[in-house]
Coordinates of C-alpha atoms in Angstrom, one line a residue:
Chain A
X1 CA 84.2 135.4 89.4
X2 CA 85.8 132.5 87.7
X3 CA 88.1 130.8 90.1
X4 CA 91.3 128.5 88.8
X5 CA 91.0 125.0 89.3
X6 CA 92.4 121.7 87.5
X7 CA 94.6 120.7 90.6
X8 CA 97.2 117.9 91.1
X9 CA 96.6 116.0 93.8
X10 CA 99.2 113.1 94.3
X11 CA 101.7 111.9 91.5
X12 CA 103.3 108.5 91.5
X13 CA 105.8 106.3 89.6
X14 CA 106.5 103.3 90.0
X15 CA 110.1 102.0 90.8
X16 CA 109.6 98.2 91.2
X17 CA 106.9 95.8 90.1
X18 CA 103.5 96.2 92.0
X19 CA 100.6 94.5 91.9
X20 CA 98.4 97.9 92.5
X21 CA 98.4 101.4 93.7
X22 CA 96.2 103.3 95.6
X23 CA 95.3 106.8 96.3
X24 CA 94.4 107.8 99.7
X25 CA 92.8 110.6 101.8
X26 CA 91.7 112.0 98.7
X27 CA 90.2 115.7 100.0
X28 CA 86.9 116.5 99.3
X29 CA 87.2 120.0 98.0
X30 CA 86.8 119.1 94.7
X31 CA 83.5 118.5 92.8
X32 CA 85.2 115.7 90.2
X33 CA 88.4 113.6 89.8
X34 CA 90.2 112.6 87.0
X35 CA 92.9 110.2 86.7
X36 CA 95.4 109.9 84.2
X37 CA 98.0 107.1 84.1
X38 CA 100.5 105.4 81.2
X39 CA 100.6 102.1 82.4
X40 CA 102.5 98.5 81.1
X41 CA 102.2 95.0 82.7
X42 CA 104.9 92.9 83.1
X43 CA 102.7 90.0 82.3
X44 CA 102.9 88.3 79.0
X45 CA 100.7 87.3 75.9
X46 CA 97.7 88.5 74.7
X47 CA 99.2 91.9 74.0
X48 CA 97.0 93.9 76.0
X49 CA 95.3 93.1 79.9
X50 CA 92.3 94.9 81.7
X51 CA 93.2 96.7 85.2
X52 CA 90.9 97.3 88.0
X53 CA 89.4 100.0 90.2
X54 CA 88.1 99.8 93.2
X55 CA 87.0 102.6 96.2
X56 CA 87.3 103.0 100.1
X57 CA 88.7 99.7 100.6
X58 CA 86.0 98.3 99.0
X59 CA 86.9 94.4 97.0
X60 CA 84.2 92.1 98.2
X61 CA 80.8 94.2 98.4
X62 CA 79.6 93.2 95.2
X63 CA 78.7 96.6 94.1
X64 CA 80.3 97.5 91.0
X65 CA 79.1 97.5 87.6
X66 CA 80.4 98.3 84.3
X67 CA 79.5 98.8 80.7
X68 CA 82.6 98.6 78.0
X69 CA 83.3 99.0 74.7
X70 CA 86.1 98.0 73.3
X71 CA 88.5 96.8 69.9
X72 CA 91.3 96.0 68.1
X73 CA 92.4 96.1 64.6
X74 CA 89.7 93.8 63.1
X75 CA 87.2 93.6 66.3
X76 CA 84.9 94.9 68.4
X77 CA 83.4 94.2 71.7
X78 CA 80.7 95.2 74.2
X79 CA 80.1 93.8 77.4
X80 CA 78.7 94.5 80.8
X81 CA 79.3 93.1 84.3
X82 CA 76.9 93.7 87.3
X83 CA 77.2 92.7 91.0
X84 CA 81.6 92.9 90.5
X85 CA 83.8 93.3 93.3
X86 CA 85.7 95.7 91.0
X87 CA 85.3 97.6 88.3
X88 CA 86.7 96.6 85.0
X89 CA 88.2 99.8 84.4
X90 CA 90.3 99.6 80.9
X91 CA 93.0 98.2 79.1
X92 CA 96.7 98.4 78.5
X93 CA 99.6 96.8 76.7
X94 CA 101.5 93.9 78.7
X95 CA 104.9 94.8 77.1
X96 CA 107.5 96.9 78.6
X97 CA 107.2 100.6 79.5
X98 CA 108.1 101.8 76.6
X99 CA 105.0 100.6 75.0
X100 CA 103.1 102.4 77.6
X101 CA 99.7 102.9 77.8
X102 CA 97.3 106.6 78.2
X103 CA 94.5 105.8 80.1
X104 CA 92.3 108.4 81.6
X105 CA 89.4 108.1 84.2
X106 CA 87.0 111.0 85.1
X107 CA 85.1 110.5 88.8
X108 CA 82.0 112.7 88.9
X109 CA 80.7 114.1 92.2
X110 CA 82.8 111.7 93.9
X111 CA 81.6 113.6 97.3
X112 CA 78.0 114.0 96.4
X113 CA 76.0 111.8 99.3
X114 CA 72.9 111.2 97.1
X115 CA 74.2 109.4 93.8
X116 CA 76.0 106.2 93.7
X117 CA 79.4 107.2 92.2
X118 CA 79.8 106.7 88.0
X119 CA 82.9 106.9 86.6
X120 CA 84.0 107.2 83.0
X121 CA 87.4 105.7 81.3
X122 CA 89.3 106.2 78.2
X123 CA 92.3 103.6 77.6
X124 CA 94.3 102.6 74.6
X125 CA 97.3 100.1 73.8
X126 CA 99.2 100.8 70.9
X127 CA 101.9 98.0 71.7
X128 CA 104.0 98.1 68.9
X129 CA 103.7 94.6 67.2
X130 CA 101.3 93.5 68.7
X131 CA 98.2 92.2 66.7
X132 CA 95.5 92.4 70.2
X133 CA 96.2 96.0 71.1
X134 CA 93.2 97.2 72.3
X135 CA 91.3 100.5 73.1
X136 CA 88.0 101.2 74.7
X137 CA 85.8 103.6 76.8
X138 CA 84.0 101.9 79.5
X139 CA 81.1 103.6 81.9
X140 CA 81.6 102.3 85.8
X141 CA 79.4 102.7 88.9
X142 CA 80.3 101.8 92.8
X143 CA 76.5 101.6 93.8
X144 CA 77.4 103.6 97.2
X145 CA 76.3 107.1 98.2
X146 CA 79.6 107.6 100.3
X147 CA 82.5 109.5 98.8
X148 CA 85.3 108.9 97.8
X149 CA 88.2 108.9 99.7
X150 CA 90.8 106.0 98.2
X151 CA 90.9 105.0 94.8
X152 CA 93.1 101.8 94.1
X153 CA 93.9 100.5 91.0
X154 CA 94.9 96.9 90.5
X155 CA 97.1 95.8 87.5
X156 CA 96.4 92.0 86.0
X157 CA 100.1 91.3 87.0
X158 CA 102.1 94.0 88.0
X159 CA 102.7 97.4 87.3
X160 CA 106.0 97.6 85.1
X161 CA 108.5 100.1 86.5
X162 CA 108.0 103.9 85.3
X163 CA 104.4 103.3 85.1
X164 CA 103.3 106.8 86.6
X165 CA 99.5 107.6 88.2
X166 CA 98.5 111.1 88.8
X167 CA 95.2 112.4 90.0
X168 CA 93.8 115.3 89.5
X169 CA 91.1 117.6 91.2
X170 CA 88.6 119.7 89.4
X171 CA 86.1 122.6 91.7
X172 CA 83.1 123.4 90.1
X173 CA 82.4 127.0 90.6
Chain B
X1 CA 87.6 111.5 77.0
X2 CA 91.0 113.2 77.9
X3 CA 90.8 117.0 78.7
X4 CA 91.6 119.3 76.3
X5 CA 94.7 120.6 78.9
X6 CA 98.2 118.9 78.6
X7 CA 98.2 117.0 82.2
X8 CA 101.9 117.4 83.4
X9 CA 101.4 117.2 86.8
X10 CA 102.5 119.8 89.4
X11 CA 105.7 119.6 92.0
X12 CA 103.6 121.8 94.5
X13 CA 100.6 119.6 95.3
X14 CA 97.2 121.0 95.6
X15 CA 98.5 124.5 93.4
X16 CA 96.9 124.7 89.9
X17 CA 98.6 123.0 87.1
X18 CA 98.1 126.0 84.8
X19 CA 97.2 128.8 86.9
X20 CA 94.0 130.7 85.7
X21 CA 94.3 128.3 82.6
X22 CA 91.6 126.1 83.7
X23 CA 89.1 127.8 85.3
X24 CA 85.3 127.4 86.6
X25 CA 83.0 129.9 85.7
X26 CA 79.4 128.9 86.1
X27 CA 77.5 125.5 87.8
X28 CA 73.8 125.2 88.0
X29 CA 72.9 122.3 90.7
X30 CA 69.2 121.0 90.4
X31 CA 66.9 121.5 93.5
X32 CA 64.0 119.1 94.6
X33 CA 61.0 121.0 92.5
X34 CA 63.2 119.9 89.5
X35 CA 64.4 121.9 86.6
X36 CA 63.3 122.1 82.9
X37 CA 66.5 123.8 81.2
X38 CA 69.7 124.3 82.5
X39 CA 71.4 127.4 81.5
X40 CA 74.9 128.9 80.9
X41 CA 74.3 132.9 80.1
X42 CA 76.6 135.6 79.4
X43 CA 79.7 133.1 78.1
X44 CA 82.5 135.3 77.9
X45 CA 84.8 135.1 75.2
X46 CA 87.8 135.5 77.0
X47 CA 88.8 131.3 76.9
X48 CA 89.9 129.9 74.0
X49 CA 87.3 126.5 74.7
X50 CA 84.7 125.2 76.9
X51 CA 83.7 122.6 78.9
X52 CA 81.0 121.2 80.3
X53 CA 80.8 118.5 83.0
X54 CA 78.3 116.9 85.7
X55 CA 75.8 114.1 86.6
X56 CA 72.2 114.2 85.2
X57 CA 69.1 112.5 85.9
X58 CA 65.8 113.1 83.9
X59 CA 62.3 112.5 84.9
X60 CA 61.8 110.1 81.7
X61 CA 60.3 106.6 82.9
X62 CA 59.5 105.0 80.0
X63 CA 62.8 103.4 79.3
X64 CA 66.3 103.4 81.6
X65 CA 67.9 106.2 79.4
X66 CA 67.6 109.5 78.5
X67 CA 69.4 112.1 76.5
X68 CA 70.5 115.6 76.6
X69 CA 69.4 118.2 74.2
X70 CA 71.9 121.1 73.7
X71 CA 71.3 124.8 72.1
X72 CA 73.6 127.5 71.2
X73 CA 72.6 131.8 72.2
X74 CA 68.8 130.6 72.0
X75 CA 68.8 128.9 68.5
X76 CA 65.8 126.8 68.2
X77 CA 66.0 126.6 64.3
X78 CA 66.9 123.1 62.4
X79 CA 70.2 123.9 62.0
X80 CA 72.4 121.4 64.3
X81 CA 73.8 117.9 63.2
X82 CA 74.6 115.2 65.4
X83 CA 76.8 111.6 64.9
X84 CA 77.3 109.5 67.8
X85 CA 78.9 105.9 68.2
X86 CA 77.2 104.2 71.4
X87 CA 77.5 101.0 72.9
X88 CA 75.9 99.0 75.8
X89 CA 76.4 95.4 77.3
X90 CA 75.5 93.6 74.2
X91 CA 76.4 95.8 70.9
X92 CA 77.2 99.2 69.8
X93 CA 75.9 101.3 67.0
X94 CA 76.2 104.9 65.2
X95 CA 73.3 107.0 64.8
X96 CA 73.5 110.2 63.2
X97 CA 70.9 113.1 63.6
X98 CA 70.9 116.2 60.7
X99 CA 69.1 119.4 60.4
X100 CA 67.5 119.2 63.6
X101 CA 67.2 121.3 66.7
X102 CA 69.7 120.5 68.7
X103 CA 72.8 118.7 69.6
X104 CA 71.6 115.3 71.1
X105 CA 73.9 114.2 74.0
X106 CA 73.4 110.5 75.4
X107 CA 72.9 109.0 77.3
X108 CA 72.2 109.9 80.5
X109 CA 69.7 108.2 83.6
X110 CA 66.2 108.5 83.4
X111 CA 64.0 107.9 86.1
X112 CA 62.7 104.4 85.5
X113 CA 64.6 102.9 88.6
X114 CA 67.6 103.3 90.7
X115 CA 67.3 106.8 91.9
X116 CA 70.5 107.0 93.0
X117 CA 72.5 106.3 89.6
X118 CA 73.0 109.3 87.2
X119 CA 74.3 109.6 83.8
X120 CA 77.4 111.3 83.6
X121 CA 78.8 113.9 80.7
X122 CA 82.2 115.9 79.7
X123 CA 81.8 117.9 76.6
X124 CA 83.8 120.0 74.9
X125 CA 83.5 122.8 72.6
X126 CA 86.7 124.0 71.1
X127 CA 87.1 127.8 69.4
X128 CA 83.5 128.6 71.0
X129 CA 84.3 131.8 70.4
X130 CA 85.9 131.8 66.9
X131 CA 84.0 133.8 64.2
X132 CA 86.0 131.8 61.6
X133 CA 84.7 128.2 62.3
X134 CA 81.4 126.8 62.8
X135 CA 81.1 125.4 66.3
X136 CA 81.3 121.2 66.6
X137 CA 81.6 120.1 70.0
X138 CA 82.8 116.6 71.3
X139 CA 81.4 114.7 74.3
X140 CA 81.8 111.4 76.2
X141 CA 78.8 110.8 77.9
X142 CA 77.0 107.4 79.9
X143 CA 75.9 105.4 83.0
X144 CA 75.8 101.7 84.2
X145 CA 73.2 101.0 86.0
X146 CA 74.1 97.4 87.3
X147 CA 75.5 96.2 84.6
X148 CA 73.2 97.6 82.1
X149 CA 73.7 100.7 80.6
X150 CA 74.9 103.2 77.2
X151 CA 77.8 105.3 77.1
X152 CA 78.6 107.6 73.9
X153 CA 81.2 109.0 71.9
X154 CA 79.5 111.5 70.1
X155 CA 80.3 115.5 67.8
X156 CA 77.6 117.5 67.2
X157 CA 77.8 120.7 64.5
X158 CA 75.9 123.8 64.7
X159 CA 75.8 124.5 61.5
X160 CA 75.1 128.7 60.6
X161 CA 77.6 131.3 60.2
X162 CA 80.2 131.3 62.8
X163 CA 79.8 133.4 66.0
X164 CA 80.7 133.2 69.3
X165 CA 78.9 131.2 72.0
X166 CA 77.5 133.5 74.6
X167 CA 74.6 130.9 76.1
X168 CA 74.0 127.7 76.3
X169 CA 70.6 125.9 76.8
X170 CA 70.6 122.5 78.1
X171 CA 67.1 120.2 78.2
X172 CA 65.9 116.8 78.8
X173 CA 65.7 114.8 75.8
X174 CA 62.4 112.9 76.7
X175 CA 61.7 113.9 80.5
X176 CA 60.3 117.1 81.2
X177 CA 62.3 117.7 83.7
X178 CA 66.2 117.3 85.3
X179 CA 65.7 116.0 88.9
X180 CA 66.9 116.7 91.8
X181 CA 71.0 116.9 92.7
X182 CA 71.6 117.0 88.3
X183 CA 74.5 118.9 88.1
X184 CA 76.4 120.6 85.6
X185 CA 79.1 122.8 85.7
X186 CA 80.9 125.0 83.0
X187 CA 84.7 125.4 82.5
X188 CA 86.3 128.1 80.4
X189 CA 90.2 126.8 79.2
X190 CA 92.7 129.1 77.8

């Protein structure tokens, strides 16, 4: 029988500038994550910066990778980094939180003790004037068979205030 | 690639955001002998879209990659389209794929090395069960394999007269098989 899922896990928003967030004691009832967040740095030019994810506590094992693709109005870009202490997770606008950006990022079999864990993400700045606003879809991996049980995410600067982060949990049946 | 659900998120943690609105109706998990075709039978029609979601390895080894091959209530007939934009570490293309015999998705792992890493897919197929429309689904699909790796932004049209999806077939594109732990997982939304 089909069984409900699609759960919210933890919600936050920000009230004062932070460097990062982190989820913690994520359960591991669920079969797949995703995150969604509308994020703003309160740094300043270019119009857009790249924010960071990292698992279980993990910044200095050297075992993130990522592919991206991303662009603005005239340009596009691929790149890939190997050996990272973080993965360079997506982009978002710099200016203030009304120019907030989507960003969404999908964790599969985040429990699953025999794959490394591969995430995919899905940003986009639309900072109003800006002429660098960027948006992207980038393919991580944490080359670790242990799940997941904290995800942190790291902003270039800081978070701006109202800058929100909310996980969800999704069972397979 | 966002879900196709609104994401406002719960007061009551750990309660559904949309209760029986989002719900999990059928997973097929790879055992060690392998499997050739992953299968999603008797689809009801009760959910206004589908989606599909998991990690998947194939037995190909003659390059990193592999793709997916995707087929509607047994149709084996040239009568699927597919346009994809895919990038890796260096440079992206678009490739596009008509009258053919199946919905490519890519790209996923092959077996060539690190048997640990899998490709990863969500796809969506919106109206599945429509009789006005012809079915075009959506997916996001990809891997990074230490810093080298594909991921995909692709739509894929099955192009007859519109019915409703009651099966879905699911094969490697190259490998003959999906190895062990592959996983996928079928969603109905409402």
């Amino acid at each position: 029988m089909p069984t409900s899922t699609y759960d919210p896990i933890a919600s936050f928003t920000t009230v004062a500038l932070q460097t990062s967030y982190t989820f913690s004691s994520i359960p591991a009832s669920f079969t797949d994550l995703v995150l969604q967040m509308n994020i703003a740095d309160n740094g300043t030019a270019p119009d857009y910066s790249p924010f960071f994810v990292t698992f279980n506590g993990d910044t200095t094992s050297g075992l993130y990778s990522n592919v991206r693709f991303y662009g603005n109005q005239s340009t596009t870009t691929s790149d890939g980094h190997v050996a990272q202490n973080f993965i360079r997770a997506g982009f978002y606008t710099w200016n203030t939180i009304a120019y907030a950006s989507p960003a969404t990022l999908q964790f599969f079999s985040y429990t699953n003790p025999n794959i490394y864990k591969t995430m995919l993400s899905h940003s986009g700045s639309g900072e109003g004037g800006g002429a660098n606003a960027l948006s992207s879809t980038i393919a991580g991996c944490w080359n670790n068979t242990a799940a997941i049980t904290s995800i942190r995410i790291a902003a270039s600067n800081n978070f701006q205030i109202g800058s929100t982060f909310t996980l969800y949990g999704i069972k397979a049946a | 690639m966002s879900p196709i659900l609104g994401v406002v998120a719960s007061s009551k943690a750990r309660q559904p955001v949309f209760v029986n609105d989002y719900e999990a109706i059928q997973t097929v998990v790879v055992g060690s002998g392998g499997q050739s075709t992953i299968s999603f039978t008797s689809i009801p029609s009760t959910y206004k879209h589908l989606q599909i979601r998991g990690v998947v390895k194939t037995s190909y080894t003659t390059y990193q990659a592999d793709s997916m091959r995707l087929n509607f209530n047994g149709d084996t007939g040239t009568n699927y389209w597919t346009h994809q934009t895919y990038a890796n570490e260096n440079n992206a293309r678009g490739s596009q794929n008509y009258n053919s015999n199946f919905i490519g998705l890519a790209y996923i792992m092959g077996n060539l090395s690190s048997s640990n890493v899998f490709g990863v897919t969500v796809t969506d197929i919106l109206d599945y069960a429509s009789t006005a429309n012809k079915k075009v689904i959506r997916n996001f699909t990809g891997y990074s394999n230490s810093g080298l790796g594909l991921h995909t932004l692709g739509g894929g049209l099955w192009n007859v007269s519109p019915v409703a999806i009651t099966r879905i077939d699911i094969t490697p594109g190259e490998g003959s098989l999906f190895l062990n732990y592959t996983s996928l997982a079928l969603y109905g939304v409402k």
